[in-house]
PDB file of C-alpha atoms in Angstrom:
ATOM      1  CA  MET A  14      -2.699  27.280   9.909  1.00  0.00           C
ATOM      2  CA  GLU A  15      -1.366  25.245   6.992  1.00  0.00           C
ATOM      3  CA  ARG A  16       1.465  26.714   5.015  1.00  0.00           C
ATOM      4  CA  PRO A  17       0.733  27.375   1.291  1.00  0.00           C
ATOM      5  CA  GLY A  18       3.827  25.400   0.326  1.00  0.00           C
ATOM      6  CA  TYR A  19       2.474  22.306   2.079  1.00  0.00           C
ATOM      7  CA  LYS A  20      -0.797  22.539   0.131  1.00  0.00           C
ATOM      8  CA  ILE A  21       1.096  22.823  -3.140  1.00  0.00           C
ATOM      9  CA  ILE A  22       3.236  19.773  -2.327  1.00  0.00           C
ATOM     10  CA  LEU A  23       0.169  17.768  -1.262  1.00  0.00           C
ATOM     11  CA  CYS A  24      -1.780  18.683  -4.391  1.00  0.00           C
ATOM     12  CA  SER A  25       1.221  17.876  -6.573  1.00  0.00           C
ATOM     13  CA  PHE A  26       1.613  14.490  -4.885  1.00  0.00           C
ATOM     14  CA  MET A  27      -2.088  13.661  -5.353  1.00  0.00           C
ATOM     15  CA  PHE A  28      -1.943  14.714  -9.020  1.00  0.00           C
ATOM     16  CA  LEU A  29       1.165  12.570  -9.583  1.00  0.00           C
ATOM     17  CA  THR A  30      -0.452   9.575  -7.853  1.00  0.00           C
ATOM     18  CA  LEU A  31      -3.605   9.831  -9.985  1.00  0.00           C
ATOM     19  CA  ASN A  32      -1.519  10.136 -13.146  1.00  0.00           C
ATOM     20  CA  LEU A  33       0.546   7.090 -12.238  1.00  0.00           C
ATOM     21  CA  ARG A  34      -2.584   5.000 -11.617  1.00  0.00           C
ATOM     22  CA  ALA A  35      -4.066   6.149 -14.918  1.00  0.00           C
ATOM     23  CA  SER A  36      -0.775   5.216 -16.571  1.00  0.00           C
ATOM     24  CA  TYR A  37      -0.864   1.699 -15.118  1.00  0.00           C
ATOM     25  CA  LYS A  38      -4.411   1.193 -16.400  1.00  0.00           C
ATOM     26  CA  SER A  39      -3.544   2.467 -19.881  1.00  0.00           C
ATOM     27  CA  GLU A  40      -0.403   0.350 -20.069  1.00  0.00           C
ATOM     28  CA  ILE A  41      -2.256  -2.819 -19.077  1.00  0.00           C
ATOM     29  CA  TYR A  42      -5.059  -2.088 -21.520  1.00  0.00           C
ATOM     30  CA  SER A  43      -2.604  -1.517 -24.359  1.00  0.00           C
ATOM     31  CA  ALA A  44      -0.711  -4.692 -23.422  1.00  0.00           C
ATOM     32  CA  TYR A  45      -3.970  -6.668 -23.551  1.00  0.00           C
ATOM     33  CA  VAL A  46      -5.057  -5.260 -26.915  1.00  0.00           C
ATOM     34  CA  ASN A  47      -1.614  -5.772 -28.461  1.00  0.00           C
ATOM     35  CA  ASN A  48      -0.868  -9.107 -26.750  1.00  0.00           C
ATOM     36  CA  LYS A  49       2.292  -7.772 -25.118  1.00  0.00           C
ATOM     37  CA  MET A  50       2.389  -9.847 -21.983  1.00  0.00           C
ATOM     38  CA  GLU A  51       5.998  -8.941 -21.203  1.00  0.00           C
ATOM     39  CA  THR A  52       4.810  -5.347 -20.885  1.00  0.00           C
ATOM     40  CA  TRP A  53       1.968  -6.530 -18.639  1.00  0.00           C
ATOM     41  CA  LYS A  54       4.455  -8.372 -16.440  1.00  0.00           C
ATOM     42  CA  THR A  55       6.708  -5.301 -16.271  1.00  0.00           C
ATOM     43  CA  VAL A  56       3.812  -3.152 -15.075  1.00  0.00           C
ATOM     44  CA  ILE A  57       2.826  -5.491 -12.245  1.00  0.00           C
ATOM     45  CA  ASP A  58       6.468  -5.893 -11.198  1.00  0.00           C
ATOM     46  CA  ARG A  59       6.814  -2.120 -11.107  1.00  0.00           C
ATOM     47  CA  MET A  60       3.620  -1.767  -9.082  1.00  0.00           C
ATOM     48  CA  ASN A  61       4.706  -4.514  -6.710  1.00  0.00           C
ATOM     49  CA  SER A  62       7.900  -2.580  -5.948  1.00  0.00           C
ATOM     50  CA  VAL A  63       5.942   0.484  -4.771  1.00  0.00           C
ATOM     51  CA  SER A  64       6.006   0.995  -1.012  1.00  0.00           C
ATOM     52  CA  PRO A  65       3.878   1.613   0.909  1.00  0.00           C
ATOM     53  CA  LYS A  66       0.787   0.406  -0.947  1.00  0.00           C
ATOM     54  CA  SER A  67      -2.715   1.606  -0.099  1.00  0.00           C
ATOM     55  CA  ASN A  68      -5.502  -0.979  -0.198  1.00  0.00           C
ATOM     56  CA  ASP A  69      -6.968   0.694  -3.285  1.00  0.00           C
ATOM     57  CA  PHE A  70      -3.590   0.403  -4.990  1.00  0.00           C
ATOM     58  CA  LEU A  71      -3.341  -3.254  -3.941  1.00  0.00           C
ATOM     59  CA  LEU A  72      -6.779  -3.920  -5.394  1.00  0.00           C
ATOM     60  CA  GLU A  73      -5.703  -2.512  -8.754  1.00  0.00           C
ATOM     61  CA  LEU A  74      -2.477  -4.530  -8.664  1.00  0.00           C
ATOM     62  CA  LEU A  75      -4.446  -7.651  -7.760  1.00  0.00           C
ATOM     63  CA  ASN A  76      -6.606  -7.253 -10.860  1.00  0.00           C
ATOM     64  CA  TYR A  77      -3.562  -7.073 -13.103  1.00  0.00           C
ATOM     65  CA  GLN A  78      -1.971 -10.043 -11.346  1.00  0.00           C
ATOM     66  CA  TYR A  79      -5.206 -11.969 -11.844  1.00  0.00           C
ATOM     67  CA  GLY A  80      -5.098 -11.282 -15.578  1.00  0.00           C
ATOM     68  CA  TYR A  81      -1.448 -12.205 -15.959  1.00  0.00           C
ATOM     69  CA  ILE A  82      -1.814 -15.435 -13.979  1.00  0.00           C
ATOM     70  CA  GLY A  83      -4.787 -16.456 -16.110  1.00  0.00           C
ATOM     71  CA  TRP A  84      -2.713 -15.948 -19.242  1.00  0.00           C
ATOM     72  CA  CYS A  85       0.145 -17.992 -17.759  1.00  0.00           C
ATOM     73  CA  VAL A  86      -2.160 -20.870 -16.812  1.00  0.00           C
ATOM     74  CA  GLY A  87      -3.767 -20.817 -20.254  1.00  0.00           C
ATOM     75  CA  ASN A  88      -0.365 -20.922 -21.938  1.00  0.00           C
ATOM     76  CA  LYS A  89       1.076 -23.677 -19.713  1.00  0.00           C
ATOM     77  CA  LYS A  90       3.604 -21.349 -18.074  1.00  0.00           C
ATOM     78  CA  ASN A  91       3.016 -23.115 -14.794  1.00  0.00           C
ATOM     79  CA  SER A  92       6.122 -21.985 -12.878  1.00  0.00           C
ATOM     80  CA  GLU A  93       5.433 -18.371 -13.764  1.00  0.00           C
ATOM     81  CA  ALA A  94       1.761 -18.762 -12.864  1.00  0.00           C
ATOM     82  CA  LYS A  95       2.598 -20.225  -9.459  1.00  0.00           C
ATOM     83  CA  LYS A  96       5.112 -17.476  -8.705  1.00  0.00           C
ATOM     84  CA  TYR A  97       2.613 -14.698  -9.365  1.00  0.00           C
ATOM     85  CA  LEU A  98      -0.270 -16.570  -7.799  1.00  0.00           C
ATOM     86  CA  ASP A  99       1.694 -16.777  -4.548  1.00  0.00           C
ATOM     87  CA  LEU A 100       2.262 -13.011  -4.679  1.00  0.00           C
ATOM     88  CA  ALA A 101      -1.366 -12.297  -5.518  1.00  0.00           C
ATOM     89  CA  GLU A 102      -2.657 -14.464  -2.680  1.00  0.00           C
ATOM     90  CA  LYS A 103      -0.533 -12.486  -0.211  1.00  0.00           C
ATOM     91  CA  ASN A 104      -2.111  -9.256  -1.485  1.00  0.00           C
ATOM     92  CA  LEU A 105      -5.545 -10.842  -1.276  1.00  0.00           C
ATOM     93  CA  GLN A 106      -4.905 -11.775   2.352  1.00  0.00           C
ATOM     94  CA  ILE A 107      -4.166  -8.137   3.180  1.00  0.00           C
ATOM     95  CA  LEU A 108      -7.357  -6.971   1.447  1.00  0.00           C
ATOM     96  CA  SER A 109      -9.448  -9.606   3.213  1.00  0.00           C
ATOM     97  CA  ASP A 110      -9.235  -7.490   6.388  1.00  0.00           C
ATOM     98  CA  ASP A 111     -10.933  -4.548   4.659  1.00  0.00           C
ATOM     99  CA  ASP A 112     -14.738  -4.771   4.920  1.00  0.00           C
ATOM    100  CA  ARG A 113     -15.148  -2.622   1.795  1.00  0.00           C
ATOM    101  CA  TYR A 114     -13.869  -5.434  -0.396  1.00  0.00           C
ATOM    102  CA  VAL A 115     -15.794  -8.495   0.789  1.00  0.00           C
ATOM    103  CA  SER A 116     -17.354  -9.153  -2.616  1.00  0.00           C
ATOM    104  CA  LEU A 117     -14.187  -8.502  -4.608  1.00  0.00           C
ATOM    105  CA  VAL A 118     -12.030 -10.548  -2.246  1.00  0.00           C
ATOM    106  CA  ASN A 119     -14.350 -13.518  -2.668  1.00  0.00           C
ATOM    107  CA  SER A 120     -14.386 -12.985  -6.433  1.00  0.00           C
ATOM    108  CA  TYR A 121     -10.606 -13.200  -6.597  1.00  0.00           C
ATOM    109  CA  GLN A 122     -10.495 -16.087  -4.152  1.00  0.00           C
ATOM    110  CA  ALA A 123     -12.879 -18.027  -6.393  1.00  0.00           C
ATOM    111  CA  ALA A 124     -10.618 -17.294  -9.367  1.00  0.00           C
ATOM    112  CA  PHE A 125      -7.449 -18.254  -7.489  1.00  0.00           C
ATOM    113  CA  TYR A 126      -8.935 -21.593  -6.435  1.00  0.00           C
ATOM    114  CA  GLY A 127      -9.662 -22.107 -10.126  1.00  0.00           C
ATOM    115  CA  TYR A 128      -6.058 -21.286 -11.014  1.00  0.00           C
ATOM    116  CA  ARG A 129      -4.813 -23.777  -8.428  1.00  0.00           C
ATOM    117  CA  ILE A 130      -6.987 -26.431 -10.047  1.00  0.00           C
ATOM    118  CA  GLY A 131      -5.671 -25.412 -13.456  1.00  0.00           C
ATOM    119  CA  LEU A 132      -2.139 -25.987 -12.183  1.00  0.00           C
ATOM    120  CA  ASN A 133      -3.034 -29.279 -10.502  1.00  0.00           C
ATOM    121  CA  LYS A 134      -6.231 -31.101 -11.554  1.00  0.00           C
ATOM    122  CA  PHE A 135      -5.989 -33.376  -8.522  1.00  0.00           C
ATOM    123  CA  LEU A 136      -6.949 -30.412  -6.317  1.00  0.00           C
ATOM    124  CA  ALA A 137     -10.417 -30.178  -7.891  1.00  0.00           C
ATOM    125  CA  PRO A 138     -12.158 -32.489  -5.383  1.00  0.00           C
ATOM    126  CA  PHE A 139     -10.655 -30.541  -2.480  1.00  0.00           C
ATOM    127  CA  ILE A 140     -11.065 -26.896  -3.485  1.00  0.00           C
ATOM    128  CA  GLY A 141     -13.594 -26.965  -6.336  1.00  0.00           C
ATOM    129  CA  LEU A 142     -16.546 -26.454  -3.999  1.00  0.00           C
ATOM    130  CA  LYS A 143     -14.660 -23.691  -2.195  1.00  0.00           C
ATOM    131  CA  SER A 144     -14.365 -21.841  -5.497  1.00  0.00           C
ATOM    132  CA  ILE A 145     -18.116 -22.131  -6.090  1.00  0.00           C
ATOM    133  CA  ASP A 146     -18.901 -20.967  -2.535  1.00  0.00           C
ATOM    134  CA  CYS A 147     -16.646 -17.922  -2.907  1.00  0.00           C
ATOM    135  CA  ALA A 148     -18.255 -16.962  -6.215  1.00  0.00           C
ATOM    136  CA  LYS A 149     -21.740 -17.256  -4.707  1.00  0.00           C
ATOM    137  CA  LEU A 150     -20.675 -15.214  -1.678  1.00  0.00           C
ATOM    138  CA  ALA A 151     -19.205 -12.558  -3.983  1.00  0.00           C
ATOM    139  CA  ILE A 152     -22.602 -12.177  -5.668  1.00  0.00           C
ATOM    140  CA  SER A 153     -24.699 -12.299  -2.507  1.00  0.00           C
ATOM    141  CA  SER A 154     -22.536  -9.717  -0.712  1.00  0.00           C
ATOM    142  CA  ASP A 155     -22.759  -7.246  -3.612  1.00  0.00           C
ATOM    143  CA  GLU A 156     -25.244  -7.922  -6.389  1.00  0.00           C
ATOM    144  CA  ASP A 157     -23.834  -4.976  -8.358  1.00  0.00           C
ATOM    145  CA  ASN A 158     -20.309  -6.379  -8.540  1.00  0.00           C
ATOM    146  CA  PRO A 159     -19.869  -7.732 -12.094  1.00  0.00           C
ATOM    147  CA  PHE A 160     -16.707  -9.578 -11.137  1.00  0.00           C
ATOM    148  CA  GLY A 161     -18.603 -12.021  -8.928  1.00  0.00           C
ATOM    149  CA  TYR A 162     -20.849 -12.967 -11.854  1.00  0.00           C
ATOM    150  CA  VAL A 163     -17.802 -13.405 -14.097  1.00  0.00           C
ATOM    151  CA  GLN A 164     -16.245 -15.872 -11.677  1.00  0.00           C
ATOM    152  CA  TYR A 165     -19.442 -17.861 -11.227  1.00  0.00           C
ATOM    153  CA  ALA A 166     -19.853 -17.937 -15.006  1.00  0.00           C
ATOM    154  CA  ASN A 167     -16.277 -19.174 -15.424  1.00  0.00           C
ATOM    155  CA  ILE A 168     -16.982 -22.011 -13.019  1.00  0.00           C
ATOM    156  CA  GLN A 169     -20.145 -22.994 -14.862  1.00  0.00           C
ATOM    157  CA  PHE A 170     -18.409 -22.788 -18.224  1.00  0.00           C
ATOM    158  CA  TYR A 171     -15.401 -24.973 -17.377  1.00  0.00           C
ATOM    159  CA  MET A 172     -17.060 -27.414 -14.981  1.00  0.00           C
ATOM    160  CA  PRO A 173     -18.009 -30.687 -16.715  1.00  0.00           C
ATOM    161  CA  ALA A 174     -21.759 -31.076 -17.200  1.00  0.00           C
ATOM    162  CA  VAL A 175     -21.704 -34.298 -15.191  1.00  0.00           C
ATOM    163  CA  PHE A 176     -20.692 -32.217 -12.150  1.00  0.00           C
ATOM    164  CA  GLY A 177     -23.294 -29.512 -12.768  1.00  0.00           C
ATOM    165  CA  GLY A 178     -21.542 -27.238 -15.253  1.00  0.00           C
ATOM    166  CA  SER A 179     -23.612 -25.471 -17.888  1.00  0.00           C
ATOM    167  CA  LYS A 180     -22.360 -23.286 -20.734  1.00  0.00           C
ATOM    168  CA  LYS A 181     -25.865 -21.887 -21.170  1.00  0.00           C
ATOM    169  CA  GLU A 182     -26.005 -20.789 -17.530  1.00  0.00           C
ATOM    170  CA  ALA A 183     -22.459 -19.451 -17.803  1.00  0.00           C
ATOM    171  CA  LEU A 184     -23.501 -17.244 -20.718  1.00  0.00           C
ATOM    172  CA  GLU A 185     -26.428 -15.862 -18.729  1.00  0.00           C
ATOM    173  CA  TYR A 186     -24.092 -14.818 -15.916  1.00  0.00           C
ATOM    174  CA  TYR A 187     -21.544 -13.354 -18.323  1.00  0.00           C
ATOM    175  CA  ILE A 188     -24.268 -11.161 -19.810  1.00  0.00           C
ATOM    176  CA  ILE A 189     -25.374 -10.006 -16.354  1.00  0.00           C
ATOM    177  CA  ALA A 190     -21.753  -9.048 -15.687  1.00  0.00           C
ATOM    178  CA  GLN A 191     -21.623  -7.145 -18.980  1.00  0.00           C
ATOM    179  CA  GLU A 192     -24.764  -5.180 -18.160  1.00  0.00           C
ATOM    180  CA  LEU A 193     -23.461  -4.290 -14.711  1.00  0.00           C
ATOM    181  CA  MET A 194     -20.064  -3.258 -16.042  1.00  0.00           C
ATOM    182  CA  GLU A 195     -21.670  -1.026 -18.649  1.00  0.00           C
ATOM    183  CA  LYS A 196     -23.639   0.756 -15.912  1.00  0.00           C
ATOM    184  CA  GLN A 197     -20.544   1.589 -13.891  1.00  0.00           C
ATOM    185  CA  PRO A 198     -19.018   5.055 -14.420  1.00  0.00           C
ATOM    186  CA  GLY A 199     -15.941   4.483 -16.555  1.00  0.00           C
ATOM    187  CA  GLY A 200     -16.561   0.744 -16.532  1.00  0.00           C
ATOM    188  CA  THR A 201     -15.960   0.398 -20.258  1.00  0.00           C
ATOM    189  CA  THR A 202     -13.160   2.933 -20.730  1.00  0.00           C
ATOM    190  CA  GLU A 203      -9.692   1.424 -21.246  1.00  0.00           C
ATOM    191  CA  ASN A 204     -10.834  -1.518 -19.148  1.00  0.00           C
ATOM    192  CA  TRP A 205      -9.191  -4.781 -20.142  1.00  0.00           C
ATOM    193  CA  ASN A 206     -11.744  -6.654 -18.002  1.00  0.00           C
ATOM    194  CA  TYR A 207     -14.597  -5.311 -20.144  1.00  0.00           C
ATOM    195  CA  LEU A 208     -12.915  -6.168 -23.425  1.00  0.00           C
ATOM    196  CA  SER A 209     -12.057  -9.615 -22.085  1.00  0.00           C
ATOM    197  CA  LEU A 210     -15.644 -10.168 -20.977  1.00  0.00           C
ATOM    198  CA  LEU A 211     -17.034  -9.276 -24.409  1.00  0.00           C
ATOM    199  CA  THR A 212     -14.540 -11.673 -25.975  1.00  0.00           C
ATOM    200  CA  VAL A 213     -15.555 -14.466 -23.616  1.00  0.00           C
ATOM    201  CA  ILE A 214     -19.214 -13.905 -24.464  1.00  0.00           C
ATOM    202  CA  ALA A 215     -18.407 -14.066 -28.179  1.00  0.00           C
ATOM    203  CA  GLN A 216     -16.510 -17.317 -27.640  1.00  0.00           C
ATOM    204  CA  SER A 217     -19.352 -18.733 -25.541  1.00  0.00           C
ATOM    205  CA  TYR A 218     -21.850 -18.136 -28.326  1.00  0.00           C
ATOM    206  CA  SER A 219     -19.464 -19.795 -30.751  1.00  0.00           C
ATOM    207  CA  TYR A 220     -19.114 -22.859 -28.506  1.00  0.00           C
ATOM    208  CA  MET A 221     -22.908 -23.101 -28.500  1.00  0.00           C
ATOM    209  CA  ASP A 222     -22.993 -22.829 -32.320  1.00  0.00           C
ATOM    210  CA  ASP A 223     -24.754 -19.472 -32.236  1.00  0.00           C
ATOM    211  CA  PHE A 224     -22.331 -17.962 -34.705  1.00  0.00           C
ATOM    212  CA  GLN A 225     -24.457 -14.944 -35.592  1.00  0.00           C
ATOM    213  CA  SER A 226     -24.515 -13.785 -31.961  1.00  0.00           C
ATOM    214  CA  SER A 227     -20.806 -14.495 -31.715  1.00  0.00           C
ATOM    215  CA  LEU A 228     -20.117 -12.286 -34.743  1.00  0.00           C
ATOM    216  CA  SER A 229     -22.308  -9.572 -33.284  1.00  0.00           C
ATOM    217  CA  TYR A 230     -20.113  -9.435 -30.186  1.00  0.00           C
ATOM    218  CA  LEU A 231     -16.914  -9.614 -32.205  1.00  0.00           C
ATOM    219  CA  ASP A 232     -18.148  -6.675 -34.271  1.00  0.00           C
ATOM    220  CA  LYS A 233     -18.886  -4.780 -31.055  1.00  0.00           C
ATOM    221  CA  ILE A 234     -15.336  -5.444 -29.836  1.00  0.00           C
ATOM    222  CA  LEU A 235     -13.786  -4.272 -33.096  1.00  0.00           C
ATOM    223  CA  ARG A 236     -15.835  -1.082 -33.021  1.00  0.00           C
ATOM    224  CA  ILE A 237     -14.248  -0.384 -29.643  1.00  0.00           C
ATOM    225  CA  GLU A 238     -10.748  -1.565 -30.621  1.00  0.00           C
ATOM    226  CA  PRO A 239     -10.332  -2.032 -34.406  1.00  0.00           C
ATOM    227  CA  ASP A 240      -6.755  -3.258 -33.989  1.00  0.00           C
ATOM    228  CA  PHE A 241      -7.450  -5.897 -31.336  1.00  0.00           C
ATOM    229  CA  GLY A 242      -5.318  -8.532 -33.055  1.00  0.00           C
ATOM    230  CA  TRP A 243      -6.617 -11.641 -31.294  1.00  0.00           C
ATOM    231  CA  VAL A 244     -10.193 -10.866 -32.298  1.00  0.00           C
ATOM    232  CA  LYS A 245      -9.427  -9.408 -35.716  1.00  0.00           C
ATOM    233  CA  ASN A 246      -6.913 -12.004 -36.904  1.00  0.00           C
ATOM    234  CA  GLU A 247      -7.972 -15.178 -35.075  1.00  0.00           C
ATOM    235  CA  LEU A 248     -11.429 -15.279 -33.522  1.00  0.00           C
ATOM    236  CA  TYR A 249     -13.320 -13.474 -36.276  1.00  0.00           C
ATOM    237  CA  PRO A 250     -11.951 -15.650 -39.115  1.00  0.00           C
ATOM    238  CA  GLN A 251     -12.543 -18.772 -37.008  1.00  0.00           C
ATOM    239  CA  VAL A 252     -16.228 -17.949 -36.534  1.00  0.00           C
ATOM    240  CA  LEU A 253     -16.663 -17.148 -40.241  1.00  0.00           C
ATOM    241  CA  LYS A 254     -15.087 -20.482 -41.109  1.00  0.00           C
ATOM    242  CA  LYS A 255     -17.409 -22.348 -38.718  1.00  0.00           C
ATOM    243  CA  MET A 256     -20.420 -20.646 -40.248  1.00  0.00           C
ATOM    244  CA  LYS A 257     -19.430 -21.888 -43.717  1.00  0.00           C
ATOM    245  CA  GLU A 258     -18.915 -25.420 -42.449  1.00  0.00           C
TER     246      GLU A 258
END
């Protein structure tokens, strides 16, 4: 027979764990909306120090590492990107042994190959096809995983047309990812991935000179987060300016 005290301790521990995970998600979301990447970095460092880590916890950490690395690559913080990419790839290796995460593991692997290419363009001929294969495998192993479609879309968007890239096809896959994410329970609540995806779709329409559709998505984003500075102060005015030109 279990002692009542043990049940109380166990329930308290589970409640604390759930609260901590909710806190991580909220902190990352707030950091994304307010462009506070130092806060983002602090959160993933704090999570990385937790021991032991369950696979579900590692998967959450991996998502935040993925976002931070992408920001580093985009802002030419190459040393920082490499440092966190090395850490993320170690976490990915652990998760690769868990059959529950086949699609997500391949999604992240596709993204990490892309990051490696971003850090060293000369790697493109050697790992570019591996990135594409991983993205395709992510989709085929779970057609309801929006993240696989996001990675395949990213590849299509950034790959030169001469090598088969297509911004039009990328947009189609981004929209599939959006629809899937919106069907998931809680998929749009304080989810930086969802807000990022909507922003990417808005930018994609703008690149294709469909400014009205771009504004429609930017409006959607600002209805969700009126104080999203990047969209409110940069992207929205940029699209309005392009429309006038």
